[in-house]
CSV table of C-alpha atoms in Angstrom, one decimal:
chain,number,residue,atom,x,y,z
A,1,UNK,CA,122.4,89.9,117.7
A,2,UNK,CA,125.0,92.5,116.8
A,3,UNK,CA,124.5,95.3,114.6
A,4,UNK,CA,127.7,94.6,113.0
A,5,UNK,CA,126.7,91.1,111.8
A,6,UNK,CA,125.3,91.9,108.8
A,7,UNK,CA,125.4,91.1,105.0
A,8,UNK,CA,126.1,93.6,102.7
A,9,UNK,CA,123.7,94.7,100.2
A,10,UNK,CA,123.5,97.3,97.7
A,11,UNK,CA,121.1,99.7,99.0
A,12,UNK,CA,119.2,101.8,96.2
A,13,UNK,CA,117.4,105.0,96.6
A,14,UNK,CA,114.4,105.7,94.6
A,15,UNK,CA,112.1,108.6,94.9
A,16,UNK,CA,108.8,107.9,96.6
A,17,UNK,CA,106.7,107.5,93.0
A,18,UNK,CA,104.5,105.3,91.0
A,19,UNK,CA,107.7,102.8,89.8
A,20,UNK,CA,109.5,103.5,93.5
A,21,UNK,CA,106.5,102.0,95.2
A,22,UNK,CA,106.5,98.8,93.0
A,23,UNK,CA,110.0,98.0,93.3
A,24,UNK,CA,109.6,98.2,97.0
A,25,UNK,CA,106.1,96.0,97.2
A,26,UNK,CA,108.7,93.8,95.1
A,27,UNK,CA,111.0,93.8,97.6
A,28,UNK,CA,109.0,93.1,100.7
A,29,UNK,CA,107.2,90.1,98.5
A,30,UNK,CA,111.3,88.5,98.0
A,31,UNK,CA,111.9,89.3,101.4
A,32,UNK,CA,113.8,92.4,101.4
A,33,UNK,CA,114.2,95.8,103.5
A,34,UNK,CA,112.8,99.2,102.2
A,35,UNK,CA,112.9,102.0,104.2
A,36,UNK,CA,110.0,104.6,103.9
A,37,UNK,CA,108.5,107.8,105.7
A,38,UNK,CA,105.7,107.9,107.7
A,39,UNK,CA,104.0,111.1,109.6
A,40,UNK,CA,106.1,110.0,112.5
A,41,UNK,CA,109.7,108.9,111.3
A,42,UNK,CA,111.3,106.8,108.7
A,43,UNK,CA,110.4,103.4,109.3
A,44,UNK,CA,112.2,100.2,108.4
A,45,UNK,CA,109.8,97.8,106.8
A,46,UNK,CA,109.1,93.8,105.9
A,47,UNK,CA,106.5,91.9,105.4
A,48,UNK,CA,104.6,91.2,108.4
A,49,UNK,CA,104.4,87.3,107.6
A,50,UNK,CA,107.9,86.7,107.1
A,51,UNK,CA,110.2,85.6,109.8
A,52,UNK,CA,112.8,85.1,107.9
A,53,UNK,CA,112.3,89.2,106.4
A,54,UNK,CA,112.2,90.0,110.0
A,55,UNK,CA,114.9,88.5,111.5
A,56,UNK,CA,117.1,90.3,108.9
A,57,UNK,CA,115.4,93.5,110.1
A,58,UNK,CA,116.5,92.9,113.7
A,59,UNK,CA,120.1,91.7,112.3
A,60,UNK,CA,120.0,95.5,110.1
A,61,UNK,CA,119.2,97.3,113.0
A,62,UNK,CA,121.2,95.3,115.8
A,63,UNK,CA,117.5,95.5,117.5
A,64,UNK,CA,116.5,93.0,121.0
A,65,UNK,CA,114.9,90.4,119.7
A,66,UNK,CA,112.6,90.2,122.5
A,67,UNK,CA,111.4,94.2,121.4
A,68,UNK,CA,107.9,93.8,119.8
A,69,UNK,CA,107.5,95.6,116.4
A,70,UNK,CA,104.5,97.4,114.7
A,71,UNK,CA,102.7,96.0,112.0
A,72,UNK,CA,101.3,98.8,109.6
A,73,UNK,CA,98.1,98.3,107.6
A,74,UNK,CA,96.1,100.1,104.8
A,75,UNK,CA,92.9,100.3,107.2
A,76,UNK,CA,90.9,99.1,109.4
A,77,UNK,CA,89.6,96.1,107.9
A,78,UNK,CA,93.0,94.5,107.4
A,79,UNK,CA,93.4,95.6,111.3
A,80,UNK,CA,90.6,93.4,112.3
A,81,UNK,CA,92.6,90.5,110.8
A,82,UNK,CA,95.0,90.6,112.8
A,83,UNK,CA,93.8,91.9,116.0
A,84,UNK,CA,90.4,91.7,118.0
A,85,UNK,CA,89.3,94.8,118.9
A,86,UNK,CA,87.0,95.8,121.3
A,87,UNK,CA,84.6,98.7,122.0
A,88,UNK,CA,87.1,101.1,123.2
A,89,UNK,CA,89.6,99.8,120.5
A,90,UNK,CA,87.0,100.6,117.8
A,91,UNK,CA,86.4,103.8,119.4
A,92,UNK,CA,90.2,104.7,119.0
A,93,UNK,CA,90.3,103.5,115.8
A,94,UNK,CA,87.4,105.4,114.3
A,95,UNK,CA,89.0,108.5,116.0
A,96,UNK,CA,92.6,108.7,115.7
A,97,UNK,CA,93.0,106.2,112.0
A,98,UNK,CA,94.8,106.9,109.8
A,99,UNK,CA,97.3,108.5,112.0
A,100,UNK,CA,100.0,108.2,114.7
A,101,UNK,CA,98.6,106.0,116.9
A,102,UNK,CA,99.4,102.4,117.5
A,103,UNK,CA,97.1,99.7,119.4
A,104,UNK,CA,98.3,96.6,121.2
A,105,UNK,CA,95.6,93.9,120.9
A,106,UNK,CA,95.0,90.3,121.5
A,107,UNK,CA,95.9,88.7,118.1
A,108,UNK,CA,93.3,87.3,116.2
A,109,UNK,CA,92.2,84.0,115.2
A,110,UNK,CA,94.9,83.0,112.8
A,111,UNK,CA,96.6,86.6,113.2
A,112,UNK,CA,99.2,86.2,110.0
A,113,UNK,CA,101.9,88.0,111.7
A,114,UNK,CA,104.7,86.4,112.5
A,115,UNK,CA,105.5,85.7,116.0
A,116,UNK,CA,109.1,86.9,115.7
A,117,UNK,CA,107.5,90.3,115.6
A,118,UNK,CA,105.1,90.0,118.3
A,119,UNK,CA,108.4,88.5,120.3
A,120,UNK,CA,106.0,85.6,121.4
A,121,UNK,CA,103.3,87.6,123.2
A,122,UNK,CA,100.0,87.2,122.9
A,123,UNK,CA,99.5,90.3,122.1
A,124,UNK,CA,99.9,92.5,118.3
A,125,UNK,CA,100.7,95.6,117.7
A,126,UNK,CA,99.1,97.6,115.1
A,127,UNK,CA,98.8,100.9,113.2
A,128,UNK,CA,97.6,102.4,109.7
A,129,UNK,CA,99.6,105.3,108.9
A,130,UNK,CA,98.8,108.5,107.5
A,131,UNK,CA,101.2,109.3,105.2
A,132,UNK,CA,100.5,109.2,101.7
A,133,UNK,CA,104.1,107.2,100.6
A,134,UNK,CA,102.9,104.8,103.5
A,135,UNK,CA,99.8,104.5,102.3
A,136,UNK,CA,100.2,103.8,98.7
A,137,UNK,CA,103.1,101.4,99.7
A,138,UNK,CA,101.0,99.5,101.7
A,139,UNK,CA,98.2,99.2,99.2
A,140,UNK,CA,100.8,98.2,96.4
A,141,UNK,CA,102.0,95.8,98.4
A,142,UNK,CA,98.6,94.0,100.4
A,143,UNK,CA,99.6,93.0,103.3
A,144,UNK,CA,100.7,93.9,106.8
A,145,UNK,CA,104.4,95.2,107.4
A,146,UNK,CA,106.4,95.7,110.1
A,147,UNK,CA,108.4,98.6,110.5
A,148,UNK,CA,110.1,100.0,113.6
A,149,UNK,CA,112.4,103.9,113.1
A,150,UNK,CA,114.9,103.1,110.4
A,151,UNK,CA,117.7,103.6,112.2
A,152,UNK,CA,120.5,101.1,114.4
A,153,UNK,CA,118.9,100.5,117.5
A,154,UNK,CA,119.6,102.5,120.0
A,155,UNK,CA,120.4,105.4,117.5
A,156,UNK,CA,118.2,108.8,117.1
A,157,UNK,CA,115.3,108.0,114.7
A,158,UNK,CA,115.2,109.1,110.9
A,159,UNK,CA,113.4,112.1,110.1
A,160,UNK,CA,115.2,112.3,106.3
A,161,UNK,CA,116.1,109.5,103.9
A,162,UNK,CA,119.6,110.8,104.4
A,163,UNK,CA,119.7,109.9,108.1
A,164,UNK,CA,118.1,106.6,107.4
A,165,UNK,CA,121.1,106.4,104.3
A,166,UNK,CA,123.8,107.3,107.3
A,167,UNK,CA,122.8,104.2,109.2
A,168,UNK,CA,121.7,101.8,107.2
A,169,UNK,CA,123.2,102.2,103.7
A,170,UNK,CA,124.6,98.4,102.7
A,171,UNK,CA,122.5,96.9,105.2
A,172,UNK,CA,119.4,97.3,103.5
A,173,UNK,CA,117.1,96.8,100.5
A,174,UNK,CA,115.7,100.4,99.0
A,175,UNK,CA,115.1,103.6,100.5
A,176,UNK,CA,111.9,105.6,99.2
A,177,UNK,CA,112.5,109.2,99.8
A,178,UNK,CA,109.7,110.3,100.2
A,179,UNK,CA,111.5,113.9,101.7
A,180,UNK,CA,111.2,114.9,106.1
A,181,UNK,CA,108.2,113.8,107.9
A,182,UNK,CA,106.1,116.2,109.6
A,183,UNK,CA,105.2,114.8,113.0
A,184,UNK,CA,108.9,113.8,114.1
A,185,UNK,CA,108.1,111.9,117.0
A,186,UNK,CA,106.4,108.2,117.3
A,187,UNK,CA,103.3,106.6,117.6
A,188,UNK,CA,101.5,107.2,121.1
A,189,UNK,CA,100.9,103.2,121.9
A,190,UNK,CA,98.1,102.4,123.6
A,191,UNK,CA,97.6,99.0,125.1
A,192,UNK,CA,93.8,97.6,124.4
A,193,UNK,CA,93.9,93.7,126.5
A,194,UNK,CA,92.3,94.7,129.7
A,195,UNK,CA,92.0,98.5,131.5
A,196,UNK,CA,93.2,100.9,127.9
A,197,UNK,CA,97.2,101.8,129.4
A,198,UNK,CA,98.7,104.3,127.8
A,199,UNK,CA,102.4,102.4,126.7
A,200,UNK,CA,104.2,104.9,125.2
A,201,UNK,CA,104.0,108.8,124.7
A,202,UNK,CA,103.8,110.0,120.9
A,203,UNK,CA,102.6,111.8,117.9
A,204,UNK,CA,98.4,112.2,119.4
A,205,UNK,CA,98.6,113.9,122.6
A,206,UNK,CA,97.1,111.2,125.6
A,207,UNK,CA,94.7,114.4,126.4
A,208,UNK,CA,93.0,113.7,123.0
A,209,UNK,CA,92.9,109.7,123.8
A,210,UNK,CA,91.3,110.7,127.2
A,211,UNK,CA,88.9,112.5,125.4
A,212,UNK,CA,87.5,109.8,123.6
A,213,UNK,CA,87.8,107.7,126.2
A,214,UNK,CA,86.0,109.5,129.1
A,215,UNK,CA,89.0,108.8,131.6
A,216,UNK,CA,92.3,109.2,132.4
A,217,UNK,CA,94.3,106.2,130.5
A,218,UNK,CA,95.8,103.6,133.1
A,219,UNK,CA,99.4,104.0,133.1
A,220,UNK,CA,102.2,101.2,134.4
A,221,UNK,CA,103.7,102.1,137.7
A,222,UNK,CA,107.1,102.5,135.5
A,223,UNK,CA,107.2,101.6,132.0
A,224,UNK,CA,111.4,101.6,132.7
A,225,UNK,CA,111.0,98.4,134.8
A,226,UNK,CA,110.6,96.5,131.5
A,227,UNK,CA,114.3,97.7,130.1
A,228,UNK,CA,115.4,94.7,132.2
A,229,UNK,CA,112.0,92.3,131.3
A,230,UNK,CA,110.3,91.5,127.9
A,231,UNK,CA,108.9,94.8,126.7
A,232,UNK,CA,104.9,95.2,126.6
A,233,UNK,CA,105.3,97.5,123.4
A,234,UNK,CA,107.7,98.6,121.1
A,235,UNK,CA,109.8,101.8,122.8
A,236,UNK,CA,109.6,100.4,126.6
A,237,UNK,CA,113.4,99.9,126.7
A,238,UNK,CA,114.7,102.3,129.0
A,239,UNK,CA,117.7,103.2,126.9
A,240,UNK,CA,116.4,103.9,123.6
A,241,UNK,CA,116.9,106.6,121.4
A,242,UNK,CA,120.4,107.5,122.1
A,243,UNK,CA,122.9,109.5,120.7
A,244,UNK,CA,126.8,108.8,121.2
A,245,UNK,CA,127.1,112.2,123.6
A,246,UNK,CA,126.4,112.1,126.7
A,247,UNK,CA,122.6,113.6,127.3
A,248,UNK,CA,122.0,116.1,130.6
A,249,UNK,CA,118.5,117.3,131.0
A,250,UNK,CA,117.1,120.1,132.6
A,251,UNK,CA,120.2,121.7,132.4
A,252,UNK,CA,119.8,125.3,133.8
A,253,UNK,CA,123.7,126.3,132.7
A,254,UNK,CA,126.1,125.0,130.4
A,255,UNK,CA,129.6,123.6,131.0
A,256,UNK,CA,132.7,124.6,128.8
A,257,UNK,CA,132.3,122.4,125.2
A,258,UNK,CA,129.3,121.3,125.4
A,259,UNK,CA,126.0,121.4,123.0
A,260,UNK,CA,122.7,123.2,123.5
A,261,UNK,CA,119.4,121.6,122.7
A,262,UNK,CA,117.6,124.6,123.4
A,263,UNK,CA,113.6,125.6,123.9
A,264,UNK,CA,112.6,129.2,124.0
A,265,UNK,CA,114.6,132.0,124.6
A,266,UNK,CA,118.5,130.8,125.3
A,267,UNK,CA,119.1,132.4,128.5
A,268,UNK,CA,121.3,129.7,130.4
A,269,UNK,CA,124.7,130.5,131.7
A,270,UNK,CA,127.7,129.4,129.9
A,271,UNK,CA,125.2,129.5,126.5
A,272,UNK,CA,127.7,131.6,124.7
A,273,UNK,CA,130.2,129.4,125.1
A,274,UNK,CA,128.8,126.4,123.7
A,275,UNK,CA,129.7,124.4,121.5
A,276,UNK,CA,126.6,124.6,118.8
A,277,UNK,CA,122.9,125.3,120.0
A,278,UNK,CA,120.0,124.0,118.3
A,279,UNK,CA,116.5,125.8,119.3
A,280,UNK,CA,113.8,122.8,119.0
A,281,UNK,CA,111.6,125.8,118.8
A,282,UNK,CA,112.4,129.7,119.5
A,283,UNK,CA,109.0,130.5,120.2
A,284,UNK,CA,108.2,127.4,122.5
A,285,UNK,CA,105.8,125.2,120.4
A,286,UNK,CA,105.9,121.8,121.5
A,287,UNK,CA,104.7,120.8,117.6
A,288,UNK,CA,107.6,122.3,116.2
A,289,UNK,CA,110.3,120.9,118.6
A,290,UNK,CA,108.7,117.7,117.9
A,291,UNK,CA,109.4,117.7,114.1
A,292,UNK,CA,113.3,118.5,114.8
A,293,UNK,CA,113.8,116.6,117.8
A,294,UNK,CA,115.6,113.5,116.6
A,295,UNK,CA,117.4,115.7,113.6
A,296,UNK,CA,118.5,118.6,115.8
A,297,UNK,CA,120.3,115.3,118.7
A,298,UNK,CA,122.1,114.3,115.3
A,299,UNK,CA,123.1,117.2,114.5
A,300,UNK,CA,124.6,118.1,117.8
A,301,UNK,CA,125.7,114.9,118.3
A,302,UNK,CA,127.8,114.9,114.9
A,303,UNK,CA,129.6,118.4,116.3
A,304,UNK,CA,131.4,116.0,118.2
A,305,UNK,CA,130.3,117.6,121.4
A,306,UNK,CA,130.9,115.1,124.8
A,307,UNK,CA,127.7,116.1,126.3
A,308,UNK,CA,124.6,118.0,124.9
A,309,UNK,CA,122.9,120.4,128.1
A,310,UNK,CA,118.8,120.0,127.2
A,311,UNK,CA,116.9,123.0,128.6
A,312,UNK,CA,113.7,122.3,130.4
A,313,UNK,CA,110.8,121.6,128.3
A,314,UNK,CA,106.7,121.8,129.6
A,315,UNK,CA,105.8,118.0,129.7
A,316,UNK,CA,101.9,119.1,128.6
A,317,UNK,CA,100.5,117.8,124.9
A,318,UNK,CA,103.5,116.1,122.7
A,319,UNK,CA,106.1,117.8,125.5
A,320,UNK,CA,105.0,114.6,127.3
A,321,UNK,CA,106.5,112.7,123.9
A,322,UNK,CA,109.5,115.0,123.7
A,323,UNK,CA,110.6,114.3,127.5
A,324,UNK,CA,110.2,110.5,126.9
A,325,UNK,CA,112.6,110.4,124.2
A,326,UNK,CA,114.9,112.4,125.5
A,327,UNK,CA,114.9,110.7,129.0
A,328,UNK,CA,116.0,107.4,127.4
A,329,UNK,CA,118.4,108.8,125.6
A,330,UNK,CA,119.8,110.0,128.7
A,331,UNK,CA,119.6,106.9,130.3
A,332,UNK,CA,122.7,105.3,131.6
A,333,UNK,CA,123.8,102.6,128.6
């Protein structure tokens, strides 16, 4: 399905307040598109239950339709009708909800979400977000929505209402603006339907999972081998997250015009030259790259740079996130 092929809409901002939040539970209960933050990113949301909502979310976003979305939930009681958790899922849940983590479950009896978003597995993935717009939407509206990045597919996830507004203005229902996120990065999915698999690198470090856990998470032999296969979770495809420049990692110079997403102290050759640097974070914090990681890609991808040089970054706590995204969005496309 192409990201062009779309209807247009008139797509309204409101601010992320008491009459905000009903006009968007309005809009997911007519089958409508309202973006809204959560701690991770922006996400783009309908209701859970509505194939028909959902297939114009794929259509907005030009997104696979065999890439599995999220359904988001007020807690964990609404979690357990949709999914059947087991010991170590409860365990995760008690530990890490509300917050950015997602779980991939067998569905439940009767699980109400609609297997357009599950693209036909047997499985459901699920998460009850922290954020208080999130929240509050979810509880105005009552029941499960789906919501991957607001953003085309492919593109650098939404960390601002305005980056969500520069993709999907007339494509979509409502914005809420409900001003940047604070985490900046994704849900860490963790796959719960045999031997708990860390799926995707995100927002609660896999150190702290482990912790819970008492072991090291399984992970799959090479999570990339699904780009070409259907996805186990949403954020498997290989290239994902990309920006129109060309993306070099590890860089250890720079090359005459092109852009610097830097971490630390900017000491590569050719730096002075450059055409824009970004510093994810002067001092080196892994937290604070995090929250302008998709921001700062736009940003240097907009200087209309060719190729952005990415200086090393440790791959320890959410530098294992921060690598992940920025290896798809280097992969070849």
């Amino acid at each position: 399905m192409s990201a062009t092929d779309t209807i247009a809409v008139t797509t309204t901002i409101l601010p992320a307040d008491a009459p905000g939040l009903a006009a968007a539970a309005a809009v997911f209960a007519r089958g409508g598109l309202v973006a809204f933050p959560t701690e991770t990113v922006y996400g783009l949301g309908a209701d859970a239950a509505d194939a028909a909502a959902i297939a114009r979310l794929y259509q907005a976003k030009g997104r696979p339709a065999f890439n599995p979305l999220i359904a988001h939930v007020a807690d964990l009681a609404a979690a357990r009708r949709i999914g059947r958790f087991d010991a170590t899922a409860e365990r995760f849940a008690a530990a890490f909800w509300p917050g950015p983590l997602t779980l991939v479950l067998p569905q439940a009896d009767g699980c109400p979400v609609a297997d357009l978003a599950t693209a036909g597995l047997d499985t459901v993935a699920i998460r009850v977000p922290a954020h208080p717009v999130a929240r509050a939407l979810l509880a105005a509206f009552g029941g499960a929505v789906v919501a991957p990045s607001a953003n085309i597919s492919g593109h650098v996830s939404p960390t601002t209402a305005a980056h969500v507004a520069a993709d999907l203005a007339g494509r979509i229902d409502l914005i809420l603006d409900g001003g940047p996120v604070e985490v900046g990065v994704e849900s860490t999915i963790v796959g719960c339907f045999g031997e708990p698999t860390l799926l995707r690198p995100g927002g609660v470090p896999s150190e702290a999972i482990e912790a819970v856990l008492g072991r090291p998470l399984a992970r799959p032999a090479a999570a990339e081998a699904h780009a070409s296969e259907q996805p186990l979770a949403p954020g498997m495809l290989a290239s994902h997250y990309a920006p129109r420049a060309t993306v070099r990692l590890d860089a250890s110079a720079v090359a005459p015009g092109e852009a610097v997403l830097a971490f630390g102290p900017v000491t590569l050759p050719g730096a002075s030259d450059a055409a824009a640097i970004l510093n994810l974070s002067p001092s080196g914090d892994p937290a604070e790259a995090a929250t302008h990681l998709f921001g700062y890609l736009r940003s240097l991808d907009a200087s209309g740079a060719r190729s952005i040089a990415v200086m090393p970054i440790p791959h320890d706590g959410l530098g294992e996130a921060i690598n992940d995204r920025l290896r798809r969005a280097a992969a070849p496309r």
